[in-house]
Tab-separated table of C-alpha atoms in Angstrom:
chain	number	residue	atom	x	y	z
X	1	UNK	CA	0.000	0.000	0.000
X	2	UNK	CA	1.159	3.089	-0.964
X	3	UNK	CA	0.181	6.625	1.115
X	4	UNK	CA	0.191	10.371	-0.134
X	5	UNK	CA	-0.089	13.216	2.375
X	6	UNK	CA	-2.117	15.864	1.587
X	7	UNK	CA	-2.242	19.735	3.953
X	8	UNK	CA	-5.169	17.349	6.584
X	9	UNK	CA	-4.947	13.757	6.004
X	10	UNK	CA	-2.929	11.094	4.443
X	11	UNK	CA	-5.023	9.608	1.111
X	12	UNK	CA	-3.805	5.646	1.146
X	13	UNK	CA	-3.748	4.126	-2.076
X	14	UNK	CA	-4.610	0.715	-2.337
X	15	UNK	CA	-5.147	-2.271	-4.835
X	16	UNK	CA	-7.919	-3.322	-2.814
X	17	UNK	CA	-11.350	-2.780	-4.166
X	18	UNK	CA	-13.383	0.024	-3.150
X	19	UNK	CA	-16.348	-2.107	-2.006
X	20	UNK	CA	-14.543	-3.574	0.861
X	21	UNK	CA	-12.990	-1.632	3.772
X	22	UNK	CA	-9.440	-2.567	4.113
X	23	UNK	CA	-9.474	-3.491	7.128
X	24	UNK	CA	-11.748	-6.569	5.667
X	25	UNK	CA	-10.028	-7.331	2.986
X	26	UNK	CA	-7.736	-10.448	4.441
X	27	UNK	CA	-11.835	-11.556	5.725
X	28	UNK	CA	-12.840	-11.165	2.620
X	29	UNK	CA	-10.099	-13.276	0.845
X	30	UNK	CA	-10.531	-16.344	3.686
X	31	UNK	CA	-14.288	-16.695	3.551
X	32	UNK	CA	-14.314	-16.706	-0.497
X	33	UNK	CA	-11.451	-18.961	-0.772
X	34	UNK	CA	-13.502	-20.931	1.868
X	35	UNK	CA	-16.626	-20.955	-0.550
X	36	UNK	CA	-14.920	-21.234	-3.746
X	37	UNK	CA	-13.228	-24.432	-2.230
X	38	UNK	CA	-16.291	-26.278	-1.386
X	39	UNK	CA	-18.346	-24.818	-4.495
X	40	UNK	CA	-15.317	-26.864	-6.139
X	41	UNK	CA	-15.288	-30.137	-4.229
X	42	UNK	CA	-19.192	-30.484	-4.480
X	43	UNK	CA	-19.100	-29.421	-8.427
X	44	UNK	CA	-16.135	-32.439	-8.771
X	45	UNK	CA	-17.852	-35.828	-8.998
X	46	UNK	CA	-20.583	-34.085	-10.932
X	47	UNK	CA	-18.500	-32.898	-13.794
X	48	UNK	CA	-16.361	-35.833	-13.560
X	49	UNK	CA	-13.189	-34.341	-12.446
X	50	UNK	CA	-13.437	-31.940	-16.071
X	51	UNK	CA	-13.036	-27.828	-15.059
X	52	UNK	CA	-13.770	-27.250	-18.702
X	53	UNK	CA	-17.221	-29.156	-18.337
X	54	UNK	CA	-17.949	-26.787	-15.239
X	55	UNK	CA	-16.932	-23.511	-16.732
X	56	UNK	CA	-19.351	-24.668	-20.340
X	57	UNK	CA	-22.295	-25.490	-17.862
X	58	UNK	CA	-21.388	-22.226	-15.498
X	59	UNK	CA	-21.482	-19.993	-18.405
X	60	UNK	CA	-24.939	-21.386	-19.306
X	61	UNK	CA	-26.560	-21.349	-15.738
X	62	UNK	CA	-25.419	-17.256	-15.933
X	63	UNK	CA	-27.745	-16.702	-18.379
X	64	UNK	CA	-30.495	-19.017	-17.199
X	65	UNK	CA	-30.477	-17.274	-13.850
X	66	UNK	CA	-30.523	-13.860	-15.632
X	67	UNK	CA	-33.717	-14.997	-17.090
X	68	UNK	CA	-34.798	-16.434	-14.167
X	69	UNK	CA	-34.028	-12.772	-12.326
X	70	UNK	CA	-35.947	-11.226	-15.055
X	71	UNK	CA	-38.962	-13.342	-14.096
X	72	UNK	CA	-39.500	-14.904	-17.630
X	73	UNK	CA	-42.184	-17.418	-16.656
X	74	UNK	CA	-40.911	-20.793	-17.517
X	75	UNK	CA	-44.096	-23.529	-18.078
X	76	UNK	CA	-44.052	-26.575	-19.578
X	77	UNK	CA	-45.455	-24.727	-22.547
X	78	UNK	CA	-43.218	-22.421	-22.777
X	79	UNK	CA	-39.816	-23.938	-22.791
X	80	UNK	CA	-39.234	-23.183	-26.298
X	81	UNK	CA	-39.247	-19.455	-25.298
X	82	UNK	CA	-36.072	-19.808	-23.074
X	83	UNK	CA	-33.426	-18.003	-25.175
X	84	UNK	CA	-29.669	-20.427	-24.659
X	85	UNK	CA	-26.293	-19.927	-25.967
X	86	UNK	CA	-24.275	-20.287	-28.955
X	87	UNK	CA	-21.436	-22.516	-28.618
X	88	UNK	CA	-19.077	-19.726	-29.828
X	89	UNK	CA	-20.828	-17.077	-27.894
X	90	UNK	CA	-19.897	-19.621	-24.850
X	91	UNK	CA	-16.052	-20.306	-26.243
X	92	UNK	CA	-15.460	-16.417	-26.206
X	93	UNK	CA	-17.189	-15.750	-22.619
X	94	UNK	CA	-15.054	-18.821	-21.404
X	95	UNK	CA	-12.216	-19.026	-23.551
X	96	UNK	CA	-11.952	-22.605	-24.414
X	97	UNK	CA	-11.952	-23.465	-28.144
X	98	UNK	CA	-14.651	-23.914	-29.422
X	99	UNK	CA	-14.009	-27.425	-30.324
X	100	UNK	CA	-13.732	-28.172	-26.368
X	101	UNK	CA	-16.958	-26.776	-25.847
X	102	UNK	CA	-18.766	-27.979	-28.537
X	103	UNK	CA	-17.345	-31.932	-27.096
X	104	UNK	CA	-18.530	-30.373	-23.256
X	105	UNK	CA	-21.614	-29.243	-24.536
X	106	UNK	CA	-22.386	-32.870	-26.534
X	107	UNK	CA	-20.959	-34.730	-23.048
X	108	UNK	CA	-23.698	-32.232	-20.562
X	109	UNK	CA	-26.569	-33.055	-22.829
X	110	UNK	CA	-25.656	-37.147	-22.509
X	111	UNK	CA	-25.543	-36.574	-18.799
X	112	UNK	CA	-28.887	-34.777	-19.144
X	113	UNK	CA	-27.901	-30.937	-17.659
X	114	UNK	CA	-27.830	-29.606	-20.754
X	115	UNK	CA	-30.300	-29.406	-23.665
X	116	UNK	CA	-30.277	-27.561	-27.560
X	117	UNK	CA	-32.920	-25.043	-28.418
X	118	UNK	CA	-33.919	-23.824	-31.640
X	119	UNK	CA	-31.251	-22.293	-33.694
X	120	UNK	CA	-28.069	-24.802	-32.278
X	121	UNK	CA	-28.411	-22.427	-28.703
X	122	UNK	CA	-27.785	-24.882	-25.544
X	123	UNK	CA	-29.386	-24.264	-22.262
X	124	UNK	CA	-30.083	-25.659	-18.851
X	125	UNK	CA	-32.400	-28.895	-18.925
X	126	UNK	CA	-35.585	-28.495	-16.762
X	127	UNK	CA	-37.620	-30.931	-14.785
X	128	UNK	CA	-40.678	-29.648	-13.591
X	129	UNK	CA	-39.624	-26.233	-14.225
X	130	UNK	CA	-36.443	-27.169	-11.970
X	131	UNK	CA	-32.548	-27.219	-13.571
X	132	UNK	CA	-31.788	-30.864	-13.889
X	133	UNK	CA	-28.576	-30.493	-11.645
X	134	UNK	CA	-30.999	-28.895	-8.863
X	135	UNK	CA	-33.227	-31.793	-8.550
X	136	UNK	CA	-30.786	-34.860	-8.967
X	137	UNK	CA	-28.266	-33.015	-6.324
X	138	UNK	CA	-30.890	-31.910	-4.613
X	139	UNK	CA	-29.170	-32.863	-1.200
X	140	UNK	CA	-25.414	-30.873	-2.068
X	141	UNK	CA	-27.797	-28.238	-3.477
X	142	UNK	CA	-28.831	-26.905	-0.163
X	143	UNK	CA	-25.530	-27.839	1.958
X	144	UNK	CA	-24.200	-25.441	-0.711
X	145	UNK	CA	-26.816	-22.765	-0.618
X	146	UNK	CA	-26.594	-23.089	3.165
X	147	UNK	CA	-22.462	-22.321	2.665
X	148	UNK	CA	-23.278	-19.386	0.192
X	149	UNK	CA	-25.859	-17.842	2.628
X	150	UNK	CA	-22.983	-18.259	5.289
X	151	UNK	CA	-20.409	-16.345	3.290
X	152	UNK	CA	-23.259	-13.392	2.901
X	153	UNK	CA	-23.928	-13.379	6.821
X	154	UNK	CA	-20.241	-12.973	7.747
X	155	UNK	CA	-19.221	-10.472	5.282
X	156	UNK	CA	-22.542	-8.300	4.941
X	157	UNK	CA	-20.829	-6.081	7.977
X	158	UNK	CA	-17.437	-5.640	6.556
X	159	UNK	CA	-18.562	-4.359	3.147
């Protein structure tokens, strides 16, 4: 950290981000590394030990849950209305070839998480309205939610 005195008070100049008070920050660090660890172990045996697998399926569930935050009302009828992703709109976001994904994407719709809209777009597969990975992990689901609601609780007074 670097420090500039001005006529009053010394400005510090930090690399931290602004959101979090310095004083935080080594918190902050801990409990994320804490989350993004077991957000990794429980994502593991699911994607078969394959990081490129999770980052194809992550980049999909971002823009099923920004769909799902925009309250588009997904009924069985209306599944063809979900808008998915391209598989090279999904190799630029993630930056695996597009090769890789395209191989991912094929492997996550044998495993049944994935499925292809109109127009070659992929996006999450539903079961009674539900993602697919919800429902079958339906138990490491909500230890995991439990873990992320966690994180929130002990950092929403440090922010």
């Amino acid at each position: 950290m670097n420090s500039i005195q001005t006529e009053t008070h010394p400005i510090v100049l930090s690399n931290e981000p602004p959101t979090i008070r310095s004083e935080n920050y080594a918190h902050f660090k801990h409990e994320f590394v804490e989350l993004l660890f077991s957000i990794l172990v429980y994502a593991r045996p699911i994607f078969g030990d394959d990081l490129d697998a999770l980052l194809v399926y992550t980049a999909i569930s971002r823009h099923h849950l920004r769909d799902e935050r925009l309250d588009l009302a997904i009924e069985d009828g209306a599944l063809d209305e979900r808008s998915g992703l391209s598989t090279a709109r999904i190799s630029r976001s993630t930056h695996i070839p597009r090769e890789t994904v395209h191989r991912k994407l094929l492997l996550l719709e044998s495993r049944g998480l994935l499925e292809r809209g109109p127009n070659d777009e992929w996006r999450v597969a539903l079961k009674d309205g539900q993602p697919v990975i919800r429902t079958r992990y339906a138990h490491e689901w909500e230890r995991e939610m439990t873990k992320i609601v966690k994180f929130v609780e002990a950092l929403k007074d440090r922010v």
